CSV table of C-alpha atoms in Angstrom, one decimal:
chain,number,residue,atom,x,y,z
A,703,UNK,CA,101.3,116.4,99.7
A,704,UNK,CA,98.6,118.9,98.9
A,705,UNK,CA,99.5,122.6,99.7
A,706,UNK,CA,98.8,123.5,103.4
A,707,UNK,CA,99.9,126.3,105.5
A,708,UNK,CA,102.0,125.7,108.6
A,709,UNK,CA,99.1,126.9,110.8
A,710,UNK,CA,96.8,124.4,109.0
A,711,UNK,CA,99.2,121.5,109.6
A,712,UNK,CA,99.8,122.4,113.2
A,713,UNK,CA,96.0,122.6,113.8
A,714,UNK,CA,95.5,119.1,112.3
A,715,UNK,CA,98.3,117.7,114.4
A,716,UNK,CA,97.5,119.6,117.6
A,717,UNK,CA,101.1,120.7,117.6
A,718,UNK,CA,103.1,123.8,118.4
A,719,UNK,CA,104.9,125.7,115.7
A,720,UNK,CA,108.6,126.8,116.2
A,721,UNK,CA,109.2,129.1,113.2
A,722,UNK,CA,112.6,129.5,111.6
A,723,UNK,CA,114.0,132.2,109.2
A,724,UNK,CA,111.4,134.0,107.2
A,725,UNK,CA,108.6,131.4,107.8
A,726,UNK,CA,105.3,132.6,109.1
A,727,UNK,CA,102.2,130.6,110.1
A,728,UNK,CA,100.8,131.3,106.6
A,729,UNK,CA,103.9,129.8,104.9
A,730,UNK,CA,102.7,127.1,102.5
A,731,UNK,CA,104.2,123.6,102.4
A,732,UNK,CA,103.5,121.1,99.6
A,733,UNK,CA,106.5,118.7,99.4
A,734,UNK,CA,106.8,115.0,100.1
A,735,UNK,CA,106.4,113.7,103.6
A,736,UNK,CA,108.7,111.0,104.7
A,737,UNK,CA,110.5,109.4,107.7
A,738,UNK,CA,113.6,108.7,105.7
A,739,UNK,CA,116.1,111.5,105.3
A,740,UNK,CA,117.7,109.7,102.4
A,741,UNK,CA,114.7,110.2,100.2
A,742,UNK,CA,113.9,113.7,101.2
A,743,UNK,CA,113.4,116.3,98.4
A,744,UNK,CA,113.5,120.1,98.3
A,745,UNK,CA,110.3,121.5,99.9
A,746,UNK,CA,109.6,118.3,101.8
A,747,UNK,CA,108.4,117.5,105.3
A,748,UNK,CA,110.6,115.2,107.5
A,749,UNK,CA,108.8,113.2,110.2
A,750,UNK,CA,111.3,112.5,112.9
A,751,UNK,CA,110.0,109.1,114.0
A,752,UNK,CA,111.7,107.4,117.0
A,753,UNK,CA,112.7,103.9,116.1
A,754,UNK,CA,113.8,100.6,117.7
A,755,UNK,CA,117.4,101.1,116.8
A,756,UNK,CA,117.8,104.8,116.1
A,757,UNK,CA,115.9,108.1,116.4
A,758,UNK,CA,114.7,110.2,113.5
A,759,UNK,CA,115.5,113.3,115.5
A,760,UNK,CA,119.2,112.5,114.9
A,761,UNK,CA,118.6,112.9,111.1
A,762,UNK,CA,116.7,116.2,111.0
A,763,UNK,CA,119.9,117.9,109.9
A,764,UNK,CA,120.4,115.5,107.0
A,765,UNK,CA,116.8,116.0,105.9
A,766,UNK,CA,117.3,119.8,106.0
A,767,UNK,CA,120.5,119.4,103.9
A,768,UNK,CA,118.4,117.4,101.4
A,769,UNK,CA,115.8,120.2,101.2
A,770,UNK,CA,113.3,119.7,104.0
A,771,UNK,CA,111.5,122.9,104.9
A,772,UNK,CA,109.5,121.5,107.9
A,773,UNK,CA,110.2,118.8,110.6
A,774,UNK,CA,107.5,117.1,112.6
A,775,UNK,CA,109.2,116.3,115.9
A,776,UNK,CA,108.5,115.2,119.5
A,777,UNK,CA,110.9,117.8,120.9
A,778,UNK,CA,112.7,120.7,119.4
A,779,UNK,CA,116.1,120.0,117.8
A,780,UNK,CA,118.9,122.4,117.1
A,781,UNK,CA,118.6,122.5,113.4
A,782,UNK,CA,117.8,125.4,111.0
A,783,UNK,CA,114.3,124.5,110.0
A,784,UNK,CA,110.7,125.2,111.1
A,785,UNK,CA,109.4,122.5,113.4
A,786,UNK,CA,106.0,121.4,114.7
A,787,UNK,CA,106.2,119.7,118.0
A,788,UNK,CA,103.7,116.9,118.6
A,789,UNK,CA,103.2,114.3,121.3
A,790,UNK,CA,103.7,111.4,119.0
A,791,UNK,CA,105.1,111.5,115.4
A,792,UNK,CA,103.4,108.3,114.2
A,793,UNK,CA,100.0,109.5,115.4
A,794,UNK,CA,100.7,112.8,113.8
A,795,UNK,CA,101.3,111.1,110.4
A,796,UNK,CA,98.0,109.3,110.7
A,797,UNK,CA,96.1,112.5,111.6
A,798,UNK,CA,97.7,114.4,108.7
A,799,UNK,CA,96.9,111.6,106.3
A,800,UNK,CA,93.3,111.5,107.3
A,801,UNK,CA,92.9,115.2,106.8
A,802,UNK,CA,94.7,115.4,103.5
A,803,UNK,CA,92.7,112.5,102.0
A,804,UNK,CA,89.5,114.1,103.3
A,805,UNK,CA,90.3,117.4,101.6
A,806,UNK,CA,91.1,115.7,98.3
A,807,UNK,CA,87.9,113.6,98.6
A,808,UNK,CA,85.9,116.8,99.0
A,809,UNK,CA,86.9,117.7,95.4
A,810,UNK,CA,84.8,114.8,94.2
A,811,UNK,CA,87.4,113.0,92.1
A,812,UNK,CA,89.2,110.6,94.4
A,813,UNK,CA,88.3,106.9,94.8
A,814,UNK,CA,90.0,104.8,97.5
A,815,UNK,CA,90.7,101.1,97.3
A,816,UNK,CA,92.0,99.1,100.3
A,817,UNK,CA,93.6,95.7,100.0
A,818,UNK,CA,94.3,93.1,102.7
A,819,UNK,CA,94.9,89.4,103.0
A,820,UNK,CA,97.4,87.0,104.5
A,821,UNK,CA,99.3,86.8,101.2
A,822,UNK,CA,99.3,88.6,97.9
A,823,UNK,CA,98.7,92.2,99.0
A,824,UNK,CA,101.7,93.8,97.3
A,825,UNK,CA,101.3,91.8,94.1
A,826,UNK,CA,97.6,92.7,93.9
A,827,UNK,CA,98.3,96.3,94.7
A,828,UNK,CA,100.8,96.5,91.8
A,829,UNK,CA,98.5,94.8,89.4
A,830,UNK,CA,95.6,97.1,90.3
A,831,UNK,CA,97.8,100.2,90.1
A,832,UNK,CA,99.0,99.1,86.7
A,833,UNK,CA,95.4,98.8,85.4
A,834,UNK,CA,94.3,102.1,87.0
A,835,UNK,CA,97.2,104.3,86.1
A,836,UNK,CA,96.1,104.7,82.5
A,837,UNK,CA,92.7,106.0,83.8
A,838,UNK,CA,94.1,108.8,85.9
A,839,UNK,CA,96.7,109.7,88.5
A,840,UNK,CA,97.1,106.7,90.7
A,841,UNK,CA,98.9,106.6,94.1
A,842,UNK,CA,100.0,103.2,95.4
A,843,UNK,CA,102.5,102.2,98.1
A,844,UNK,CA,106.2,101.8,97.4
A,845,UNK,CA,107.1,98.2,98.2
A,846,UNK,CA,105.2,96.9,101.1
A,847,UNK,CA,104.3,100.3,102.7
A,848,UNK,CA,101.3,98.8,104.6
A,849,UNK,CA,101.8,99.5,108.3
A,850,UNK,CA,101.1,102.3,110.7
A,851,UNK,CA,103.9,104.4,109.1
A,852,UNK,CA,103.9,103.2,105.5
A,853,UNK,CA,100.2,103.5,104.9
A,854,UNK,CA,99.9,107.1,106.0
A,855,UNK,CA,103.0,108.1,104.0
A,856,UNK,CA,101.4,106.6,100.9
A,857,UNK,CA,98.1,108.5,101.6
A,858,UNK,CA,100.1,111.7,102.0
A,859,UNK,CA,101.3,111.5,98.4
A,860,UNK,CA,97.8,112.2,97.0
A,861,UNK,CA,97.4,115.5,95.2
A,862,UNK,CA,94.4,117.5,94.0
A,863,UNK,CA,94.6,115.7,90.7
A,864,UNK,CA,94.7,112.1,92.1
A,865,UNK,CA,92.0,109.9,90.8
A,866,UNK,CA,92.8,106.6,92.6
A,867,UNK,CA,94.5,105.9,95.9
A,868,UNK,CA,95.3,102.2,96.3
A,869,UNK,CA,96.2,101.4,100.0
A,870,UNK,CA,97.7,98.1,101.2
A,871,UNK,CA,96.8,97.2,104.8
A,872,UNK,CA,98.9,94.8,106.7
A,873,UNK,CA,98.7,93.9,110.4
A,874,UNK,CA,100.3,91.8,113.0
A,875,UNK,CA,97.6,92.2,115.6
A,876,UNK,CA,93.8,92.8,115.9
A,877,UNK,CA,92.6,96.3,115.3
A,878,UNK,CA,95.5,97.5,113.1
A,879,UNK,CA,93.6,97.2,109.8
A,880,UNK,CA,90.6,98.9,111.3
A,881,UNK,CA,92.8,101.8,112.4
A,882,UNK,CA,94.5,102.2,109.0
A,883,UNK,CA,91.4,101.7,106.9
A,884,UNK,CA,89.5,104.1,109.1
A,885,UNK,CA,91.9,106.9,108.0
A,886,UNK,CA,90.4,106.8,104.5
A,887,UNK,CA,87.1,104.9,104.6
A,888,UNK,CA,87.6,102.9,101.3
A,889,UNK,CA,85.1,102.9,98.5
A,890,UNK,CA,86.4,99.4,97.6
A,891,UNK,CA,87.8,96.8,100.0
A,892,UNK,CA,89.6,93.7,98.6
A,893,UNK,CA,90.1,90.7,100.9
A,894,UNK,CA,92.4,88.2,99.1
A,895,UNK,CA,92.6,85.2,101.5
A,896,UNK,CA,93.0,84.2,105.1
A,897,UNK,CA,96.0,82.1,106.0
A,898,UNK,CA,98.6,81.4,108.7
A,899,UNK,CA,100.7,84.5,108.0
A,900,UNK,CA,101.2,86.4,111.3
A,901,UNK,CA,99.0,83.8,113.0
A,902,UNK,CA,101.3,84.0,116.0
A,903,UNK,CA,100.5,87.6,116.6
A,904,UNK,CA,96.7,87.2,116.0
A,905,UNK,CA,96.4,84.1,118.2
A,906,UNK,CA,95.1,81.7,115.6
A,907,UNK,CA,93.3,81.4,112.3
A,908,UNK,CA,89.9,82.5,113.5
A,909,UNK,CA,91.4,85.6,115.1
A,910,UNK,CA,93.2,86.3,111.8
A,911,UNK,CA,89.8,86.0,109.9
A,912,UNK,CA,88.3,88.6,112.3
A,913,UNK,CA,91.2,90.9,111.8
A,914,UNK,CA,91.1,90.8,108.0
A,915,UNK,CA,87.3,91.4,108.1
A,916,UNK,CA,88.0,94.8,109.6
A,917,UNK,CA,88.6,96.1,106.1
A,918,UNK,CA,85.0,95.0,105.0
A,919,UNK,CA,83.6,96.8,108.1
A,920,UNK,CA,85.6,100.0,107.1
A,921,UNK,CA,84.2,100.2,103.6
A,922,UNK,CA,81.9,103.2,103.1
A,923,UNK,CA,78.1,102.3,103.0
A,924,UNK,CA,77.2,101.9,99.4
A,925,UNK,CA,80.7,100.8,98.6
A,926,UNK,CA,82.1,97.5,97.3
A,927,UNK,CA,83.7,94.5,98.9
A,928,UNK,CA,85.8,92.4,96.5
A,929,UNK,CA,85.9,88.9,98.1
A,930,UNK,CA,87.6,85.6,97.3
A,931,UNK,CA,84.9,83.0,96.5
A,932,UNK,CA,87.4,80.2,96.9
A,933,UNK,CA,88.3,80.9,100.5
A,934,UNK,CA,85.6,79.9,103.0
A,935,UNK,CA,86.8,82.3,105.6
A,936,UNK,CA,86.6,85.2,103.2
A,937,UNK,CA,83.2,84.1,102.0
A,938,UNK,CA,81.9,84.5,105.6
A,939,UNK,CA,82.7,88.2,105.3
A,940,UNK,CA,79.7,88.7,102.9
A,941,UNK,CA,77.4,88.8,106.0
A,942,UNK,CA,79.5,91.7,107.4
A,943,UNK,CA,79.2,93.5,104.0
A,944,UNK,CA,75.5,93.1,104.0
A,945,UNK,CA,75.2,94.5,107.5
A,946,UNK,CA,77.1,97.6,106.4
A,947,UNK,CA,75.2,98.2,103.2
A,948,UNK,CA,78.2,97.2,101.1
A,949,UNK,CA,77.8,95.3,97.8
A,950,UNK,CA,79.9,92.2,97.2
A,951,UNK,CA,81.8,91.3,94.0
A,952,UNK,CA,83.2,87.8,94.0
A,953,UNK,CA,86.5,86.6,92.3
A,954,UNK,CA,87.8,83.0,92.1
A,955,UNK,CA,87.9,79.9,89.9
A,956,UNK,CA,84.4,78.6,90.7
A,957,UNK,CA,81.4,79.1,88.5
A,958,UNK,CA,79.7,81.3,91.0
A,959,UNK,CA,82.4,84.0,90.9
A,960,UNK,CA,81.6,87.3,89.1
A,961,UNK,CA,85.2,87.4,87.9
A,962,UNK,CA,86.7,83.9,87.4
A,963,UNK,CA,89.6,82.1,85.7
A,964,UNK,CA,89.4,78.8,83.7
A,965,UNK,CA,91.7,76.7,81.6
A,966,UNK,CA,94.6,77.7,83.8
A,967,UNK,CA,98.0,76.6,82.5
A,968,UNK,CA,101.2,77.3,84.5
A,969,UNK,CA,104.5,77.5,82.6
A,970,UNK,CA,108.0,78.9,83.1
A,971,UNK,CA,107.0,82.0,81.1
A,972,UNK,CA,103.9,82.8,83.2
A,973,UNK,CA,100.3,81.6,83.5
A,974,UNK,CA,97.7,81.4,80.7
A,975,UNK,CA,94.0,81.4,81.4
A,976,UNK,CA,90.6,82.6,80.3
A,977,UNK,CA,89.2,85.4,82.4
A,978,UNK,CA,85.5,85.7,82.5
A,979,UNK,CA,83.9,88.8,84.0
A,980,UNK,CA,80.1,89.2,84.1
A,981,UNK,CA,79.7,86.6,81.4
A,982,UNK,CA,82.3,87.8,79.0
A,983,UNK,CA,85.5,85.8,78.6
A,984,UNK,CA,88.9,86.7,77.1
A,985,UNK,CA,92.4,85.1,77.3
A,986,UNK,CA,95.0,86.5,79.6
A,987,UNK,CA,98.8,85.7,79.6
A,988,UNK,CA,100.0,86.7,83.0
A,989,UNK,CA,103.8,87.0,83.0
A,990,UNK,CA,104.1,87.1,86.8
A,991,UNK,CA,105.2,83.6,87.7
A,992,UNK,CA,103.0,81.3,89.8
A,993,UNK,CA,99.4,79.9,89.8
A,994,UNK,CA,98.9,81.5,93.2
A,995,UNK,CA,98.9,84.9,91.4
A,996,UNK,CA,95.8,84.0,89.4
A,997,UNK,CA,93.7,85.0,92.4
A,998,UNK,CA,95.6,88.3,92.8
A,999,UNK,CA,95.0,89.1,89.1
A,1000,UNK,CA,91.3,88.3,89.4
A,1001,UNK,CA,90.9,90.5,92.4
A,1002,UNK,CA,92.6,93.4,90.6
A,1003,UNK,CA,90.4,92.9,87.5
A,1004,UNK,CA,87.2,92.6,89.7
A,1005,UNK,CA,88.0,95.9,91.4
A,1006,UNK,CA,89.1,97.7,88.2
A,1007,UNK,CA,86.0,96.7,86.2
A,1008,UNK,CA,83.8,97.7,89.1
A,1009,UNK,CA,85.5,101.1,88.9
A,1010,UNK,CA,84.6,101.4,85.2
A,1011,UNK,CA,87.6,100.0,83.4
A,1012,UNK,CA,86.7,97.7,80.6
A,1013,UNK,CA,87.7,94.0,80.8
A,1014,UNK,CA,89.7,94.3,77.6
A,1015,UNK,CA,91.7,97.2,78.9
A,1016,UNK,CA,92.3,95.6,82.3
A,1017,UNK,CA,93.6,92.4,80.7
A,1018,UNK,CA,95.8,94.2,78.2
A,1019,UNK,CA,97.4,96.3,80.9
A,1020,UNK,CA,98.0,93.3,83.2
A,1021,UNK,CA,99.8,91.5,80.3
A,1022,UNK,CA,102.4,94.3,80.3
A,1023,UNK,CA,103.4,93.5,83.9
A,1024,UNK,CA,106.5,91.4,84.0
A,1025,UNK,CA,107.3,91.5,87.7
A,1026,UNK,CA,105.1,92.0,90.6
A,1027,UNK,CA,107.8,93.4,92.9
A,1028,UNK,CA,111.5,92.8,93.5
A,1029,UNK,CA,112.1,89.6,95.5
A,1030,UNK,CA,108.6,88.3,94.7
A,1031,UNK,CA,108.8,85.4,92.2
A,1032,UNK,CA,111.6,87.4,90.5
A,1033,UNK,CA,113.2,85.5,87.6
A,1034,UNK,CA,117.0,85.8,87.8
A,1035,UNK,CA,119.9,83.9,86.3
A,1036,UNK,CA,119.5,82.6,82.7
A,1037,UNK,CA,117.8,80.0,80.7
A,1038,UNK,CA,120.7,77.8,81.7
A,1039,UNK,CA,120.1,78.0,85.4
A,1040,UNK,CA,116.9,79.9,86.3
A,1041,UNK,CA,116.7,81.4,89.8
A,1042,UNK,CA,113.3,82.4,91.2
A,1043,UNK,CA,113.9,84.8,94.1
A,1044,UNK,CA,110.8,84.9,96.2
A,1045,UNK,CA,112.4,85.6,99.6
A,1046,UNK,CA,110.9,88.9,100.7
A,1047,UNK,CA,108.0,87.3,102.6
A,1048,UNK,CA,106.9,83.8,103.5
A,1049,UNK,CA,104.0,82.2,105.1
A,1050,UNK,CA,102.9,78.5,105.0
A,1051,UNK,CA,100.4,79.3,102.2
A,1052,UNK,CA,102.9,81.3,100.1
A,1053,UNK,CA,105.7,78.8,100.7
A,1054,UNK,CA,103.4,75.9,99.6
A,1055,UNK,CA,102.3,77.9,96.5
A,1056,UNK,CA,105.8,78.7,95.5
A,1057,UNK,CA,106.9,75.1,95.8
A,1058,UNK,CA,104.0,74.0,93.7
A,1059,UNK,CA,104.9,76.5,91.1
A,1060,UNK,CA,108.5,75.2,91.0
A,1061,UNK,CA,107.2,71.7,90.5
A,1062,UNK,CA,104.9,72.9,87.7
A,1063,UNK,CA,107.3,74.9,85.6
A,1064,UNK,CA,110.1,72.4,85.3
A,1065,UNK,CA,110.2,70.7,81.9
A,1066,UNK,CA,111.3,67.1,81.4
A,1067,UNK,CA,115.0,66.9,82.0
A,1068,UNK,CA,115.1,70.0,84.2
A,1069,UNK,CA,115.9,69.6,87.9
A,1070,UNK,CA,114.0,71.4,90.7
A,1071,UNK,CA,116.0,72.9,93.6
A,1072,UNK,CA,114.3,74.6,96.6
A,1073,UNK,CA,116.4,76.8,98.8
A,1074,UNK,CA,114.2,77.4,101.9
A,1075,UNK,CA,114.6,79.5,105.0
A,1076,UNK,CA,112.4,80.2,108.1
A,1077,UNK,CA,108.9,81.6,108.1
A,1078,UNK,CA,108.5,84.2,110.8
A,1079,UNK,CA,105.6,85.4,113.0
A,1080,UNK,CA,104.0,82.0,113.4
A,1081,UNK,CA,104.3,81.8,117.2
A,1082,UNK,CA,103.2,78.5,118.6
A,1083,UNK,CA,102.4,77.2,115.1
A,1084,UNK,CA,106.0,77.6,113.9
A,1085,UNK,CA,107.2,74.0,114.5
A,1086,UNK,CA,104.3,72.2,112.8
A,1087,UNK,CA,104.1,74.6,109.9
A,1088,UNK,CA,107.9,74.2,109.2
A,1089,UNK,CA,107.4,70.4,109.4
A,1090,UNK,CA,104.5,70.6,106.9
A,1091,UNK,CA,106.6,72.5,104.3
A,1092,UNK,CA,109.5,70.1,104.6
A,1093,UNK,CA,107.2,67.2,104.0
A,1094,UNK,CA,105.4,69.0,101.1
A,1095,UNK,CA,108.7,69.6,99.3
A,1096,UNK,CA,109.4,65.9,99.3
A,1097,UNK,CA,105.9,65.0,98.2
A,1098,UNK,CA,106.2,67.4,95.3
A,1099,UNK,CA,109.4,65.5,94.3
A,1100,UNK,CA,111.6,68.5,94.6
A,1101,UNK,CA,115.0,67.0,93.7
A,1102,UNK,CA,117.3,69.1,95.9
A,1103,UNK,CA,116.0,70.7,99.1
A,1104,UNK,CA,118.5,73.1,100.7
A,1105,UNK,CA,117.4,74.4,104.1
A,1106,UNK,CA,119.2,77.4,105.5
A,1107,UNK,CA,119.3,78.8,109.0
A,1108,UNK,CA,118.8,77.3,112.5
A,1109,UNK,CA,115.2,78.5,112.7
A,1110,UNK,CA,114.3,76.4,109.6
A,1111,UNK,CA,116.1,73.2,110.8
A,1112,UNK,CA,112.8,71.5,111.5
A,1113,UNK,CA,112.0,71.8,107.8
A,1114,UNK,CA,115.1,69.8,107.0
A,1115,UNK,CA,114.3,67.2,109.6
A,1116,UNK,CA,110.8,66.8,108.3
A,1117,UNK,CA,112.0,66.4,104.8
A,1118,UNK,CA,114.4,63.6,105.9
A,1119,UNK,CA,111.6,62.0,107.9
A,1120,UNK,CA,109.3,62.1,104.9
A,1121,UNK,CA,111.7,60.1,102.8
A,1122,UNK,CA,114.6,62.4,101.6
A,1123,UNK,CA,117.3,60.0,102.8
A,1124,UNK,CA,119.8,60.0,100.0
A,1125,UNK,CA,121.2,63.5,100.1
A,1126,UNK,CA,118.3,65.2,98.4
A,1127,UNK,CA,117.9,67.4,101.5
A,1128,UNK,CA,120.8,69.3,103.0
A,1129,UNK,CA,121.1,71.8,105.8
A,1130,UNK,CA,123.4,74.8,106.2
A,1131,UNK,CA,123.6,77.2,109.1
A,1132,UNK,CA,124.3,80.3,107.0
A,1133,UNK,CA,123.5,81.7,103.6
A,1134,UNK,CA,127.2,81.9,102.8
A,1135,UNK,CA,127.6,78.1,103.4
A,1136,UNK,CA,124.5,77.5,101.2
A,1137,UNK,CA,125.9,79.7,98.5
A,1138,UNK,CA,129.2,77.8,98.4
A,1139,UNK,CA,127.4,74.5,98.1
A,1140,UNK,CA,125.0,75.7,95.4
A,1141,UNK,CA,127.8,77.2,93.3
A,1142,UNK,CA,129.3,73.8,93.0
A,1143,UNK,CA,126.0,71.9,92.9
A,1144,UNK,CA,123.8,73.7,90.4
A,1145,UNK,CA,124.0,72.6,86.7
A,1146,UNK,CA,122.5,73.4,83.4
A,1147,UNK,CA,118.7,72.8,83.4
A,1148,UNK,CA,118.2,73.6,87.1
A,1149,UNK,CA,115.2,75.5,88.2
A,1150,UNK,CA,115.9,77.0,91.6
A,1151,UNK,CA,113.4,78.6,94.1
A,1152,UNK,CA,114.7,80.8,96.9
A,1153,UNK,CA,112.0,81.3,99.5
A,1154,UNK,CA,112.0,82.6,103.1
A,1155,UNK,CA,110.7,85.3,105.3
A,1156,UNK,CA,112.4,88.7,105.0
A,1157,UNK,CA,114.1,88.2,108.4
A,1158,UNK,CA,115.9,85.1,107.1
A,1159,UNK,CA,117.8,87.2,104.6
A,1160,UNK,CA,117.7,84.7,101.7
A,1161,UNK,CA,116.7,87.4,99.2
A,1162,UNK,CA,120.3,88.4,99.1
A,1163,UNK,CA,121.4,84.8,98.6
A,1164,UNK,CA,118.9,84.7,95.7
A,1165,UNK,CA,120.5,87.9,94.2
A,1166,UNK,CA,124.0,86.4,94.5
A,1167,UNK,CA,122.9,83.2,92.8
A,1168,UNK,CA,121.1,85.2,90.1
A,1169,UNK,CA,124.3,87.2,89.4
A,1170,UNK,CA,126.5,84.1,89.4
A,1171,UNK,CA,124.4,82.3,86.8
A,1172,UNK,CA,123.4,85.3,84.7
């Protein structure tokens, strides 16, 4: 965080200072801000956020032991550290982030990019950050820090020398993206796609579209919206951009896109394509697995080139990226048995894309195995969407379909109903049972996809399999 005095922080938060030791209202604080005492560093600020299962106020002492010099709290705790008491710690984080970003913006250097979409946010964020980091100090979220806590914590990492802030905006309900994006008023807003992820919370696909369009509305007048020309729902957001005086830059695989891909070839070593930006085309070998990441790469290139990065540099830097993020199309195992661990998040769209990738990358003589768990946050659409994925796995001729967990059982039943009658599809109640089966079932030449939502926990099954076949 930039250097601020205790009195400045308290004024921004509307809080009351309780000084400790030799601290005065003019004492300057400039360390990291976090809600996790385990990552606290000397000089840092600990935000004691109450949680669903525990309370951050219980960990103030640990944060102090790790070097915290200030705690933002909702009530005074008996620990040897200066504290600022606020009505709500989460609101305080947002207020502090808004103020810090505004102060750095006033220096004239900082450019802010916001990213949203039903799928692909974290991958695109990492791709864009990789391109921009060679241009100047770039701050981007750790993992999927994209909610009401994670997004402000990322914003609070900016310094006076930061050139780019890349923010990822997720949401499970209407209004959340508007709230987060409103903290920074992005110069560039990227909308990747609109799908069924979190549709249960939004109330349907049209409501999801409206929620994702909140980012376009939040872009500063005169700014840029980077929109997916291949997604009709995203295309409709161009009208919103026009109303707000925001320019549109299109990405996609159609001829009308400003940044587009052609001659796409998906292999087990990545995806090869020709990227054309503003009439200039060059080859790109994207080592991140999956054709569904082509759009993410195009979005990152579209934003980066609009910010002044040359196409040659953008492509060269993307080619150095081997993995988008842990548990996202992460290659594990060995050439003998290749495990693709993609079990951090799952929606109907990302599940279908991962299955298609599995079918595409298997060479003749190699067997495809899909280990699938439940997709969360689909609400009333959960049943039919799990059915659809089970049917798709059969239609793609996936040779072994392993369904794990009671919440995914409909996927298994749909696969059987679609024609997987001879043992191709199996069901296990737990990941341990699935692991024991797979250890005995997998053989040389197998290509294995592990895919589920985070809550299903199959990412750890993927890790176990990767280690067993390394």
